[in-house]
Coordinates of C-alpha atoms in Angstrom, one line a residue:
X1 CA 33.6 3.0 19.3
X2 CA 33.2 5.0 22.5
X3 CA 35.9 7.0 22.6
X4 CA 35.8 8.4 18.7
X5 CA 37.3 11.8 18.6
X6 CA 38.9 12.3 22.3
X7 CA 41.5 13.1 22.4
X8 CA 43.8 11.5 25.5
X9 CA 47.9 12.5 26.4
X10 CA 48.8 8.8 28.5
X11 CA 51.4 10.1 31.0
X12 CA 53.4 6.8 32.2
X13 CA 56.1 7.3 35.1
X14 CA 58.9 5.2 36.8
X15 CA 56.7 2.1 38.3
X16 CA 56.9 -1.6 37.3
X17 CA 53.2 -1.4 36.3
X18 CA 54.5 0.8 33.6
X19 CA 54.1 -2.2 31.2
X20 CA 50.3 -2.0 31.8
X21 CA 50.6 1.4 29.7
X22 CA 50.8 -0.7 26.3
X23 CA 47.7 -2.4 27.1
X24 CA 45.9 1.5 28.5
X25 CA 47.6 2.6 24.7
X26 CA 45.9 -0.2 22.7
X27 CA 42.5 -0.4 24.2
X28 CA 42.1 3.8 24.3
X29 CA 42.9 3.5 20.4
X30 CA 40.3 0.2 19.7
X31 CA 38.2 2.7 21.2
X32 CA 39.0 5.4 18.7
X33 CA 41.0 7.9 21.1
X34 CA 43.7 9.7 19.5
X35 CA 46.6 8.8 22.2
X36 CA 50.0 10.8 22.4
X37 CA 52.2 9.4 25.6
X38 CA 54.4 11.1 27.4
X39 CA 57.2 9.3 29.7
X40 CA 59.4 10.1 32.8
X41 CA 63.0 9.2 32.0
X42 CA 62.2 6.5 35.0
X43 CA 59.6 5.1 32.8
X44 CA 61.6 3.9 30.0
X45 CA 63.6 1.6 32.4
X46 CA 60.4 -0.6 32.8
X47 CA 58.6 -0.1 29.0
X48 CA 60.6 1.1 25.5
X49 CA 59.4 4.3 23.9
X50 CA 59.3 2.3 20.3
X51 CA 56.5 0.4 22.3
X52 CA 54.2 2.8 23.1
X53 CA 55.0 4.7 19.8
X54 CA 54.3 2.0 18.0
X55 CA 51.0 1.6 19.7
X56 CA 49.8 5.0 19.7
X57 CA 50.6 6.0 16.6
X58 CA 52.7 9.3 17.5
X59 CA 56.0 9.8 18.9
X60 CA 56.6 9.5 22.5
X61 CA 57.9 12.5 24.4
X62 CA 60.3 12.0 27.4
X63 CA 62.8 15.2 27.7
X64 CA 61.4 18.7 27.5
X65 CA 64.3 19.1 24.3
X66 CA 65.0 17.0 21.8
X67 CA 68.8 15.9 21.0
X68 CA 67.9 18.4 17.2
X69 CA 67.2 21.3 19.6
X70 CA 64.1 21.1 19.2
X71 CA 61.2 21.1 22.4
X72 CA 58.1 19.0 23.1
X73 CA 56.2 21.8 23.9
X74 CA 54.3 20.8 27.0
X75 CA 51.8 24.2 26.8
X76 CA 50.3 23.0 23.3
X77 CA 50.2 19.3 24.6
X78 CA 47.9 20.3 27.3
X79 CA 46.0 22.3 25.3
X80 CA 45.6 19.5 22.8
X81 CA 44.3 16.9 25.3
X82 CA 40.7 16.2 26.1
X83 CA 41.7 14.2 28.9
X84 CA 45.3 13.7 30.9
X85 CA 45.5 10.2 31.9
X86 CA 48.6 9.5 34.7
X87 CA 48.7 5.5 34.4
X88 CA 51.0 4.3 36.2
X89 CA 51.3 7.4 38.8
X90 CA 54.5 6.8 41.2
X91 CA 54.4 8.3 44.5
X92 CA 57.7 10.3 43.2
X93 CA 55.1 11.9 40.4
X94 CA 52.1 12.3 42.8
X95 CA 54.6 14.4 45.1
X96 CA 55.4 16.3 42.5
X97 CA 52.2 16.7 40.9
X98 CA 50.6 18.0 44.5
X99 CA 53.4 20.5 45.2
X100 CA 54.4 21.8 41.8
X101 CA 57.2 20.6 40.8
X102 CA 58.9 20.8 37.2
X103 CA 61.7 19.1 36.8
X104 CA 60.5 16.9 33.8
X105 CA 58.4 16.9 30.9
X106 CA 55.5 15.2 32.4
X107 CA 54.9 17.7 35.4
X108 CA 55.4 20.6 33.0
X109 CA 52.3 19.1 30.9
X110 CA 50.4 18.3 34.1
X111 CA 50.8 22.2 34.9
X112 CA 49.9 23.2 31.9
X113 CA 46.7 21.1 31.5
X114 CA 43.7 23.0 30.8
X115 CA 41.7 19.5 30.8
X116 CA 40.6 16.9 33.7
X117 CA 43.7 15.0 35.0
X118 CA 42.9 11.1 35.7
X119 CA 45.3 9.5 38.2
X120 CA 45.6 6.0 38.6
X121 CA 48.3 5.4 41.5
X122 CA 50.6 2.2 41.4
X123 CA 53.1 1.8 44.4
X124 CA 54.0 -0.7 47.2
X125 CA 51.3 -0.8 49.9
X126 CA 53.0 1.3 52.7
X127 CA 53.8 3.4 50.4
X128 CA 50.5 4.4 49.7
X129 CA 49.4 4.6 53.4
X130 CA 52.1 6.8 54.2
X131 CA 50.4 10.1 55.3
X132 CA 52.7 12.2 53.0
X133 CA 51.2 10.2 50.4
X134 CA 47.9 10.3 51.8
X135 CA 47.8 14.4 51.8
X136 CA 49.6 15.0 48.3
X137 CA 46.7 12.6 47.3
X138 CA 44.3 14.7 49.0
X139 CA 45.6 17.6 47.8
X140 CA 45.0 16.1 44.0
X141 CA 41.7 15.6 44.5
X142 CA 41.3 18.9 46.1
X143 CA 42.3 20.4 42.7
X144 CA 39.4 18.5 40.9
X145 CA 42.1 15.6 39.6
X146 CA 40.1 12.6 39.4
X147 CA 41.5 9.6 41.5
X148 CA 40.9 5.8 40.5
X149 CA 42.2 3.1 42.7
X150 CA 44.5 1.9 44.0
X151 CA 43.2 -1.7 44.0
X152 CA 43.6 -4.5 46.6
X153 CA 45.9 -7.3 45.3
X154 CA 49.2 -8.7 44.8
X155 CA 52.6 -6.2 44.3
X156 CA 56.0 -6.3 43.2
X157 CA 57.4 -6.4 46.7
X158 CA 55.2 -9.8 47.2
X159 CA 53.2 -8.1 49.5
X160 CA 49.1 -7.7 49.0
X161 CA 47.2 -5.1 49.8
X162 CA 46.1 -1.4 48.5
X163 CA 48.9 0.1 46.0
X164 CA 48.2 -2.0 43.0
X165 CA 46.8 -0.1 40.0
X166 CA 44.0 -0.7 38.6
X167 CA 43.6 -3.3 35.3
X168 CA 44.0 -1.4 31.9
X169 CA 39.7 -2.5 31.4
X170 CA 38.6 -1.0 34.5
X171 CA 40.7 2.3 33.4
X172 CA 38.9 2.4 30.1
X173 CA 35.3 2.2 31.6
X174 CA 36.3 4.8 34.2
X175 CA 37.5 6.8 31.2
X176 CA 33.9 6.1 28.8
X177 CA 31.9 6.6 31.8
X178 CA 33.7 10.8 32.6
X179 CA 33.4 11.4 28.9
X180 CA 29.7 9.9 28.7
X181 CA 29.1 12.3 32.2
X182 CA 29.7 15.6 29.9
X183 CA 27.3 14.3 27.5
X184 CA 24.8 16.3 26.0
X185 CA 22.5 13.6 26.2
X186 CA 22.7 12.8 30.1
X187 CA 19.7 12.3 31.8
X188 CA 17.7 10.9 29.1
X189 CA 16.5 7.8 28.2
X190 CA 16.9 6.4 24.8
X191 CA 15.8 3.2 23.2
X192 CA 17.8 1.9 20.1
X193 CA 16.7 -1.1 18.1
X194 CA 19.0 -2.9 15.6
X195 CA 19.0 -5.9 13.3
X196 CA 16.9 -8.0 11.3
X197 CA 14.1 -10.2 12.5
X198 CA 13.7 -14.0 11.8
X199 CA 10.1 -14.8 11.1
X200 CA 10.3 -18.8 11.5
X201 CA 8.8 -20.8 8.5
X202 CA 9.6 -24.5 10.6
X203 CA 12.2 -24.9 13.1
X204 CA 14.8 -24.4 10.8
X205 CA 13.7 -22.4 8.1
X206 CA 12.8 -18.6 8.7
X207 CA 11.9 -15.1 6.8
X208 CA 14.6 -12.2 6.9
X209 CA 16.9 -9.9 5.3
X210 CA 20.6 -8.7 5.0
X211 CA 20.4 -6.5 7.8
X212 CA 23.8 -6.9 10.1
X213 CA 22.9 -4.2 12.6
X214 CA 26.2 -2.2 12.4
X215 CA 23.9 1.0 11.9
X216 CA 22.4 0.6 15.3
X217 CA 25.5 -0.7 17.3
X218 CA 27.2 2.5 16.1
X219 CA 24.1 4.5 16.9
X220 CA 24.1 3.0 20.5
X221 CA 28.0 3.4 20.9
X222 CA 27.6 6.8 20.0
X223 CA 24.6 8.0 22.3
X224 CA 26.2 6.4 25.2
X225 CA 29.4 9.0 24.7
X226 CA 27.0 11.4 24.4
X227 CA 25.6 10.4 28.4
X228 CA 22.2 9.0 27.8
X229 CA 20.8 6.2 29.4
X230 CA 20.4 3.6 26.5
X231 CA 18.2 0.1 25.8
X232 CA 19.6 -1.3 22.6
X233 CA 16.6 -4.3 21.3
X234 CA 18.6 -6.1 18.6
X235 CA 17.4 -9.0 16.6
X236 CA 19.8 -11.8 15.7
X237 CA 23.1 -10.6 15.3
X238 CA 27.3 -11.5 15.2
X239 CA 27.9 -7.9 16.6
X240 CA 29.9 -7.1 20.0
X241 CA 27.3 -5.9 22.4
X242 CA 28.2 -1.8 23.2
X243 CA 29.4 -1.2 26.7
X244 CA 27.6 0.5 29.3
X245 CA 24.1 -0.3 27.6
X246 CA 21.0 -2.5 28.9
X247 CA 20.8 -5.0 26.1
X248 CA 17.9 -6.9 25.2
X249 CA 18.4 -9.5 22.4
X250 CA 15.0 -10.5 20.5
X251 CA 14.4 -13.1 17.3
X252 CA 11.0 -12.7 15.8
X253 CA 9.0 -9.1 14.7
X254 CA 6.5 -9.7 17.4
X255 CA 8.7 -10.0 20.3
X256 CA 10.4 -6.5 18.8
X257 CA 7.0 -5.2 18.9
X258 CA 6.6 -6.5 22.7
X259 CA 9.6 -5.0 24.1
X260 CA 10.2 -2.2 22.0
X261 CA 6.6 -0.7 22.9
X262 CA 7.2 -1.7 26.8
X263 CA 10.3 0.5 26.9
X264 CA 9.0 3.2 24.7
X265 CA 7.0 4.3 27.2
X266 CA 10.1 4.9 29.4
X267 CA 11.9 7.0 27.0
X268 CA 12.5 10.5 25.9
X269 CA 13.9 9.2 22.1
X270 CA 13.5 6.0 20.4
X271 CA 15.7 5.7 17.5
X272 CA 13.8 2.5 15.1
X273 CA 16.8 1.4 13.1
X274 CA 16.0 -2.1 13.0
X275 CA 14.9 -4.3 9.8
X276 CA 11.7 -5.3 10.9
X277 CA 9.9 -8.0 8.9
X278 CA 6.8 -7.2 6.6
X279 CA 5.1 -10.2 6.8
X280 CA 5.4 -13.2 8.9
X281 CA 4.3 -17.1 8.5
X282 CA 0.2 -17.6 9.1
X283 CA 1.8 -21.1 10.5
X284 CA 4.9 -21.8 12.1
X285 CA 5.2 -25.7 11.8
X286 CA 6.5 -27.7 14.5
X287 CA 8.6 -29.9 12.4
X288 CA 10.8 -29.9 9.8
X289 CA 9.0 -29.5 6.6
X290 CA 10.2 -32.1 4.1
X291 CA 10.4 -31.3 -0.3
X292 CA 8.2 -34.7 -0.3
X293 CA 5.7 -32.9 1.9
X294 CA 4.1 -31.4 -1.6
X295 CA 3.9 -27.8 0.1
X296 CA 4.4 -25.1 -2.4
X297 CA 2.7 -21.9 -0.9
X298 CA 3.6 -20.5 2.3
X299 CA 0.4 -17.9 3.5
X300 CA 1.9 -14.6 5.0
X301 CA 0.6 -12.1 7.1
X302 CA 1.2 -8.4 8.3
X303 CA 3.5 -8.3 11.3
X304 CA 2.8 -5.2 13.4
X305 CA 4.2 -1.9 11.8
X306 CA 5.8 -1.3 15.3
X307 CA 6.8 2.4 14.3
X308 CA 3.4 3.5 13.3
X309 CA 2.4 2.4 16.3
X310 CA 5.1 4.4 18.5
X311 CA 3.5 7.6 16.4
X312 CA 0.6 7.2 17.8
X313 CA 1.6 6.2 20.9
X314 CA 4.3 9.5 21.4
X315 CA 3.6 12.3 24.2
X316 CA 4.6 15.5 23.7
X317 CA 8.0 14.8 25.5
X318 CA 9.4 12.2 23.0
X319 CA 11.3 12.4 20.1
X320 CA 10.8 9.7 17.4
X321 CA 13.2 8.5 14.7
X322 CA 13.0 6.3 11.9
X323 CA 14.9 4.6 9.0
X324 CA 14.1 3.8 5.2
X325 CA 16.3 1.4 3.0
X326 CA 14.8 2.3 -0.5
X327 CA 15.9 1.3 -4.1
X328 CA 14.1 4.2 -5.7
X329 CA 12.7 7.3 -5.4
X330 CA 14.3 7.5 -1.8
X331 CA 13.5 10.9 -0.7
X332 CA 9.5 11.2 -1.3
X333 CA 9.6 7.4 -0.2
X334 CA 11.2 8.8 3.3
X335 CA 9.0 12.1 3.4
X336 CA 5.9 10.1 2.7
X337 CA 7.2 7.7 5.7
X338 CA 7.7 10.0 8.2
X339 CA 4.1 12.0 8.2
X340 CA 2.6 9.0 7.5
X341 CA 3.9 7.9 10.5
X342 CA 4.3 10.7 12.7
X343 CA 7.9 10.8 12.9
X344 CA 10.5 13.7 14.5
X345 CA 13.6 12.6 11.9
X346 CA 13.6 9.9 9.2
X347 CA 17.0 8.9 7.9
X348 CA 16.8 7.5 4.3
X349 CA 19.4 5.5 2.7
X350 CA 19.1 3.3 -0.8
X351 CA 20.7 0.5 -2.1
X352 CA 21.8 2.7 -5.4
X353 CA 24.2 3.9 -3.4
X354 CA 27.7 1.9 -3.4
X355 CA 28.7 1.4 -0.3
X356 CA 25.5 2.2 1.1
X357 CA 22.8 -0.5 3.2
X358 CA 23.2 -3.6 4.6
X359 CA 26.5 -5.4 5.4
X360 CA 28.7 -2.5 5.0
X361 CA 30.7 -0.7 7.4
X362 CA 30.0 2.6 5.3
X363 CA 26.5 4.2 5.2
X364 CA 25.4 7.3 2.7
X365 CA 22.7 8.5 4.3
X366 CA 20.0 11.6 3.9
X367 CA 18.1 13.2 7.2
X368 CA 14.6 14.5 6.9
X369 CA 13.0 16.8 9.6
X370 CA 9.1 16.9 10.4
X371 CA 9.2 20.5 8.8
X372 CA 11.3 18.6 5.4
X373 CA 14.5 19.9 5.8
X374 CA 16.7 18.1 4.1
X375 CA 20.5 17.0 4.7
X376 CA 22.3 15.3 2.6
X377 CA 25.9 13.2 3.6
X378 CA 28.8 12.0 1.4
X379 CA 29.7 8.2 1.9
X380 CA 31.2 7.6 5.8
X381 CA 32.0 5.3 8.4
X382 CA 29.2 4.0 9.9
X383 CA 30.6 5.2 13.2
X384 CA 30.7 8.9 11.8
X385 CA 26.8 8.4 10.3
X386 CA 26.5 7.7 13.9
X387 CA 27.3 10.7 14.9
X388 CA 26.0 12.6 11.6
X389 CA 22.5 11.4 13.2
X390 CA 23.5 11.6 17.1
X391 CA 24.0 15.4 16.7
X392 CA 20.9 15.9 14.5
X393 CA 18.7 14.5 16.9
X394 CA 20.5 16.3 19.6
X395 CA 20.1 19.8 17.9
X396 CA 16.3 19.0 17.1
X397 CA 15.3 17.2 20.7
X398 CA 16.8 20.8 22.2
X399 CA 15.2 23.2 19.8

């Protein structure tokens, strides 16, 4: 998920693409963004309250009181948020935003921001080219609000032209793409390989494991939010592919080896998460091999330990990581690994574990440093593993 963690106040105003706010709402929390939503009185004449609530999770705020005499208070709301999204934003709110006006909940939030405010304008085409417009939405960006779209298509009015706001997806990736900008991790390039291999016995019959590669999606989602540049190598698969990544989808051990050690050399971390086969087929037969055929021995051999060779390979500059599924003696197994290998990080997991290995969406992992430090983590999401690991590496790669 690319948004696990932020937190995002969706301010929706009087505007018939006001319905597009439900679809903004759902995709923000798909992503993992905690969303609270915040309406102009004008708004709810085009989407219900119950809606958005419903979607979000949290109730939605429209008046600055509450008919118990109670308040939203707007000055902890925009202290909460790690991002202010305005999707819809009427002219009638832009206005207001550029001159500071107060008259509604909303604007009071908007002044009371301490995050980035994203605006994504939706009005009739002359509206938008009106030059009051055109200097309150000068005078936004002039106060560091980020401004996305309009787009160019059809309106309300039957009119096409500039004024329509953008599609709820184009929103998100604007969204992913700020939060991956204030990454940690920007700048740097990092290779991510995931999955099993399938080492083919005939042309229907192959060598592999259990592996799913949930581990190294999540791994990849999370570096992404963290800003680095990120080549995810994954063997077969049934996963989504993460946004904003160069993928590169392989089958067999040796083409892992091929492309992994080709972009290696363009990285600053490689994180080797994948279930690489052992051993592959001496022979790979052309044809289906029939029972009446009388083979009963298939010969193996070594495929090439792909992450030994990356130890030897790694300058100075490079950070190297590496995984080990055990079913005993886990810990020496994984410390034993990583010198052995010349590793930066190892992260051990075993199958004694519950919950733990492939096909799960939980991980119990343990994190051993090149000096042996050890850290240990309870049973989580595979998404929080993620970010267990993410913010290891990151501590380590900067010390």
């Amino acid at each position: 998920m690319l948004l696990a963690g932020r937190k995002i106040v969706l301010g929706v105003t009087g505007s018939i693409a006001a319905y597009k706010a439900a679809h903004i709402c759902r995709l923000l929390r798909k992503e993992g963004a905690e969303v609270k939503v915040v309406m102009t009185a004008s708004a709810v004449s085009f989407i219900t309250p119950l809606t958005l609530s419903t979607l979000s999770k949290h109730p939605v705020m429209v008046d600055l009181s509450n008919d118990d005499a109670t308040w939203n208070n707007h000055v902890e709301l925009g202290l909460w948020a790690d991002l202010f999204l305005i999707a819809p934003a009427s002219a009638n709110t832009i206005a207001k935003c550029a001159n500071g006006l107060c008259d509604n909940l909303l604007n009071a939030v908007y002044l009371s921001s301490r995050c980035k405010v994203m605006i994504a304008p939706a009005m009739d085409h002359d509206m938008f080219l009106h030059p009051s417009t055109q200097i309150n939405l000068n005078r936004l960006k002039s106060f560091g609000n980020i401004l996305i779209g309009p787009a160019v298509g059809e309106l309300a009015s039957g009119l096409n032209g500039e004024g329509r706001m953008l599609e709820p997806e184009i929103i998100l990736e604007h969204i992913v793409t700020f939060f991956a900008s204030k990454g940690t991790l920007k700048g740097k390039n990092v290779l991510v390989s995931a999955g099993p291999t399938h080492e083919p016995i005939d042309p229907v019959r192959f060598i592999s494991n259990n592996s799913t590669g949930k581990m190294g999606f999540a791994i990849a989602d999370e570096l992404v939010k963290q800003g680095a540049s990120v080549t995810l190598v994954a063997g077969p698969n049934n996963l989504t592919i993460p946004a904003n990544i160069k993928y590169i989808g392989i089958t067999t051990a040796n083409e892992m080896y091929n492309i992994c050690i080709e972009e290696f050399a363009k990285s600053d971390i490689a994180i080797m998460s994948a279930a690489v086969a052992d051993f592959t087929p001496e022979i790979s037969a052309d044809h289906k091999i029939k029972k009446s055929s009388g083979l009963n021995t298939i010969l193996l051999k070594p495929t090439v330990d792909i992450l030994e060779l990356m130890g030897k390979l790694k300058k100075n500059h490079q950070f190297l990581v590496g995984f080990a599924l055990e079913t005993q003696d886990a810990l020496n197994y994984g410390k034993e690994k990583m010198l052995r290998k010349n590793l930066d990080l190892i992260v051990v997991n075993t199958l004694a574990d519950a919950g733990a290995g492939f096909g799960y969406d939980t991980n119990k992992v343990t994190l051993i440093d090149k000096k042996e430090n050890v850290n240990s983590f309870e049973l989580k999401s595979k998404t929080e593993v993620a970010i267990d690991i993410v913010n290891k590496i990151i501590s380590l790669y900067n010390a």
